[in-house]
Amino acid sequence: MGRIRYGMWCLEQSTSGVRGRARAVTGGTATAGRELLWATELSLRAMTRQAELARPEPWSDGKLLASITVFAVCALVVATVLGIGVARWAMTESNSLLFAAAGALAVGLVFLPLAYLVFASKGGNR
């Protein structure tokens, strides 16, 4: 057996454990990724189906007032978080990006139901 062949065999023997563990980790990660993708797809299908079947009904004055009050309080909290985050970011203080990112996420989560309410009307009544 030549020196090159022996060196290659020795390298293969010393790295076989690492390669086996790497294969096991990547296989497990791929399986978990496929499961998460499948669960996400099923959740989105169920959510869109439930949203299509939802039928709005008129609210009473008390329920409308309560919902507007809750919405106003949530908007005030979001504005406060955004104000603190932007103020800290403008002062270049550490940990300021967390507040700004949380505020931006909250604004996005507030706009999603509003966008659904605005654009969810179907053209069947026209």
PDB file of C-alpha atoms in Angstrom:
ATOM      1  CA  MET A   1       0.000   0.000   0.000  1.00  0.00           C
ATOM      2  CA  GLY A   2       1.414   3.392  -0.978  1.00  0.00           C
ATOM      3  CA  ARG A   3       1.839   6.392   1.285  1.00  0.00           C
ATOM      4  CA  ILE A   4      -0.917   8.383  -0.435  1.00  0.00           C
ATOM      5  CA  ARG A   5      -3.392   5.527  -0.209  1.00  0.00           C
ATOM      6  CA  TYR A   6      -2.501   4.943   3.427  1.00  0.00           C
ATOM      7  CA  GLY A   7      -2.901   8.669   4.174  1.00  0.00           C
ATOM      8  CA  MET A   8      -6.316   8.723   2.479  1.00  0.00           C
ATOM      9  CA  TRP A   9      -7.411   5.608   4.376  1.00  0.00           C
ATOM     10  CA  CYS A  10      -6.203   7.069   7.667  1.00  0.00           C
ATOM     11  CA  LEU A  11      -8.050  10.365   6.953  1.00  0.00           C
ATOM     12  CA  GLU A  12     -11.223   8.469   6.105  1.00  0.00           C
ATOM     13  CA  GLN A  13     -11.031   6.431   9.305  1.00  0.00           C
ATOM     14  CA  SER A  14     -10.462   9.486  11.488  1.00  0.00           C
ATOM     15  CA  THR A  15     -13.339  11.491   9.971  1.00  0.00           C
ATOM     16  CA  SER A  16     -15.905   8.698   9.663  1.00  0.00           C
ATOM     17  CA  GLY A  17     -17.492   9.484  13.054  1.00  0.00           C
ATOM     18  CA  VAL A  18     -17.818  13.187  12.285  1.00  0.00           C
ATOM     19  CA  ARG A  19     -19.311  12.485   8.859  1.00  0.00           C
ATOM     20  CA  GLY A  20     -21.791  10.020  10.362  1.00  0.00           C
ATOM     21  CA  ARG A  21     -22.930  12.500  13.003  1.00  0.00           C
ATOM     22  CA  ALA A  22     -23.215  15.263  10.395  1.00  0.00           C
ATOM     23  CA  ARG A  23     -25.357  13.000   8.207  1.00  0.00           C
ATOM     24  CA  ALA A  24     -27.620  12.196  11.168  1.00  0.00           C
ATOM     25  CA  VAL A  25     -28.004  15.860  12.115  1.00  0.00           C
ATOM     26  CA  THR A  26     -28.787  16.989   8.569  1.00  0.00           C
ATOM     27  CA  GLY A  27     -31.250  14.140   8.154  1.00  0.00           C
ATOM     28  CA  GLY A  28     -33.043  15.071  11.372  1.00  0.00           C
ATOM     29  CA  THR A  29     -33.085  18.741  10.436  1.00  0.00           C
ATOM     30  CA  ALA A  30     -34.533  17.968   7.014  1.00  0.00           C
ATOM     31  CA  THR A  31     -37.232  15.791   8.569  1.00  0.00           C
ATOM     32  CA  ALA A  32     -38.147  18.471  11.104  1.00  0.00           C
ATOM     33  CA  GLY A  33     -38.246  21.075   8.333  1.00  0.00           C
ATOM     34  CA  ARG A  34     -40.600  18.946   6.251  1.00  0.00           C
ATOM     35  CA  GLU A  35     -42.868  18.407   9.265  1.00  0.00           C
ATOM     36  CA  LEU A  36     -42.954  22.134  10.036  1.00  0.00           C
ATOM     37  CA  LEU A  37     -43.714  22.959   6.409  1.00  0.00           C
ATOM     38  CA  TRP A  38     -46.533  20.411   6.374  1.00  0.00           C
ATOM     39  CA  ALA A  39     -48.002  21.727   9.649  1.00  0.00           C
ATOM     40  CA  THR A  40     -47.789  25.321   8.401  1.00  0.00           C
ATOM     41  CA  GLU A  41     -49.510  24.433   5.148  1.00  0.00           C
ATOM     42  CA  LEU A  42     -52.323  22.625   6.956  1.00  0.00           C
ATOM     43  CA  SER A  43     -52.765  25.523   9.390  1.00  0.00           C
ATOM     44  CA  LEU A  44     -52.932  28.058   6.570  1.00  0.00           C
ATOM     45  CA  ARG A  45     -55.460  25.953   4.666  1.00  0.00           C
ATOM     46  CA  ALA A  46     -57.660  25.616   7.744  1.00  0.00           C
ATOM     47  CA  MET A  47     -57.356  29.315   8.568  1.00  0.00           C
ATOM     48  CA  THR A  48     -58.273  30.452   5.059  1.00  0.00           C
ATOM     49  CA  ARG A  49     -61.215  28.040   4.960  1.00  0.00           C
ATOM     50  CA  GLN A  50     -62.520  29.333   8.292  1.00  0.00           C
ATOM     51  CA  ALA A  51     -62.071  32.931   7.120  1.00  0.00           C
ATOM     52  CA  GLU A  52     -64.086  32.199   3.981  1.00  0.00           C
ATOM     53  CA  LEU A  53     -66.916  30.667   6.019  1.00  0.00           C
ATOM     54  CA  ALA A  54     -67.103  33.557   8.507  1.00  0.00           C
ATOM     55  CA  ARG A  55     -70.289  35.562   8.248  1.00  0.00           C
ATOM     56  CA  PRO A  56     -70.306  38.966   9.934  1.00  0.00           C
ATOM     57  CA  GLU A  57     -73.294  40.066  11.985  1.00  0.00           C
ATOM     58  CA  PRO A  58     -74.191  43.576  13.171  1.00  0.00           C
ATOM     59  CA  TRP A  59     -72.869  44.475  16.601  1.00  0.00           C
ATOM     60  CA  SER A  60     -74.808  46.193  19.335  1.00  0.00           C
ATOM     61  CA  ASP A  61     -73.745  49.647  20.493  1.00  0.00           C
ATOM     62  CA  GLY A  62     -72.167  48.297  23.679  1.00  0.00           C
ATOM     63  CA  LYS A  63     -70.134  45.681  21.860  1.00  0.00           C
ATOM     64  CA  LEU A  64     -69.012  48.227  19.258  1.00  0.00           C
ATOM     65  CA  LEU A  65     -67.980  50.697  21.980  1.00  0.00           C
ATOM     66  CA  ALA A  66     -66.039  47.989  23.847  1.00  0.00           C
ATOM     67  CA  SER A  67     -64.219  46.869  20.701  1.00  0.00           C
ATOM     68  CA  ILE A  68     -63.307  50.432  19.734  1.00  0.00           C
ATOM     69  CA  THR A  69     -62.072  51.077  23.287  1.00  0.00           C
ATOM     70  CA  VAL A  70     -59.884  47.952  23.218  1.00  0.00           C
ATOM     71  CA  PHE A  71     -58.577  48.917  19.792  1.00  0.00           C
ATOM     72  CA  ALA A  72     -57.761  52.453  21.003  1.00  0.00           C
ATOM     73  CA  VAL A  73     -55.895  51.136  24.060  1.00  0.00           C
ATOM     74  CA  CYS A  74     -53.919  48.719  21.871  1.00  0.00           C
ATOM     75  CA  ALA A  75     -53.103  51.539  19.455  1.00  0.00           C
ATOM     76  CA  LEU A  76     -51.887  53.667  22.376  1.00  0.00           C
ATOM     77  CA  VAL A  77     -49.643  50.839  23.599  1.00  0.00           C
ATOM     78  CA  VAL A  78     -48.233  50.350  20.098  1.00  0.00           C
ATOM     79  CA  ALA A  79     -47.604  54.072  19.727  1.00  0.00           C
ATOM     80  CA  THR A  80     -45.831  54.142  23.099  1.00  0.00           C
ATOM     81  CA  VAL A  81     -43.606  51.196  22.212  1.00  0.00           C
ATOM     82  CA  LEU A  82     -42.772  52.729  18.840  1.00  0.00           C
ATOM     83  CA  GLY A  83     -42.078  56.110  20.420  1.00  0.00           C
ATOM     84  CA  ILE A  84     -39.713  54.613  22.993  1.00  0.00           C
ATOM     85  CA  GLY A  85     -37.984  52.508  20.359  1.00  0.00           C
ATOM     86  CA  VAL A  86     -37.500  55.351  17.917  1.00  0.00           C
ATOM     87  CA  ALA A  87     -36.326  57.690  20.688  1.00  0.00           C
ATOM     88  CA  ARG A  88     -33.738  55.180  21.892  1.00  0.00           C
ATOM     89  CA  TRP A  89     -32.708  54.437  18.322  1.00  0.00           C
ATOM     90  CA  ALA A  90     -32.256  58.152  17.636  1.00  0.00           C
ATOM     91  CA  MET A  91     -30.053  58.404  20.740  1.00  0.00           C
ATOM     92  CA  THR A  92     -28.144  55.310  19.524  1.00  0.00           C
ATOM     93  CA  GLU A  93     -28.618  53.578  22.852  1.00  0.00           C
ATOM     94  CA  SER A  94     -27.950  49.874  23.023  1.00  0.00           C
ATOM     95  CA  ASN A  95     -30.963  47.522  23.000  1.00  0.00           C
ATOM     96  CA  SER A  96     -33.012  50.117  21.103  1.00  0.00           C
ATOM     97  CA  LEU A  97     -33.528  47.949  18.052  1.00  0.00           C
ATOM     98  CA  LEU A  98     -35.563  45.472  20.104  1.00  0.00           C
ATOM     99  CA  PHE A  99     -38.207  48.083  20.955  1.00  0.00           C
ATOM    100  CA  ALA A 100     -38.398  49.354  17.388  1.00  0.00           C
ATOM    101  CA  ALA A 101     -38.691  45.823  15.992  1.00  0.00           C
ATOM    102  CA  ALA A 102     -41.390  44.888  18.523  1.00  0.00           C
ATOM    103  CA  GLY A 103     -43.315  48.024  17.653  1.00  0.00           C
ATOM    104  CA  ALA A 104     -43.065  47.363  13.942  1.00  0.00           C
ATOM    105  CA  LEU A 105     -44.247  43.799  14.468  1.00  0.00           C
ATOM    106  CA  ALA A 106     -47.159  45.002  16.570  1.00  0.00           C
ATOM    107  CA  VAL A 107     -48.173  47.529  13.922  1.00  0.00           C
ATOM    108  CA  GLY A 108     -48.067  44.796  11.290  1.00  0.00           C
ATOM    109  CA  LEU A 109     -50.204  42.495  13.441  1.00  0.00           C
ATOM    110  CA  VAL A 110     -52.727  45.287  13.985  1.00  0.00           C
ATOM    111  CA  PHE A 111     -52.935  46.073  10.261  1.00  0.00           C
ATOM    112  CA  LEU A 112     -53.529  42.451   9.238  1.00  0.00           C
ATOM    113  CA  PRO A 113     -57.081  42.199  10.654  1.00  0.00           C
ATOM    114  CA  LEU A 114     -57.860  45.685   9.399  1.00  0.00           C
ATOM    115  CA  ALA A 115     -56.718  44.764   5.902  1.00  0.00           C
ATOM    116  CA  TYR A 116     -58.825  41.620   6.066  1.00  0.00           C
ATOM    117  CA  LEU A 117     -61.895  43.598   7.116  1.00  0.00           C
ATOM    118  CA  VAL A 118     -61.381  46.092   4.304  1.00  0.00           C
ATOM    119  CA  PHE A 119     -60.608  43.672   1.491  1.00  0.00           C
ATOM    120  CA  ALA A 120     -62.593  40.577   2.538  1.00  0.00           C
ATOM    121  CA  SER A 121     -65.879  41.640   1.026  1.00  0.00           C
ATOM    122  CA  LYS A 122     -66.769  39.394  -1.864  1.00  0.00           C
ATOM    123  CA  GLY A 123     -68.218  40.534  -5.142  1.00  0.00           C
ATOM    124  CA  GLY A 124     -71.239  38.213  -4.944  1.00  0.00           C
ATOM    125  CA  ASN A 125     -73.661  40.979  -3.890  1.00  0.00           C
ATOM    126  CA  ARG A 126     -72.829  43.296  -6.775  1.00  0.00           C
TER     127      ARG A 126
END
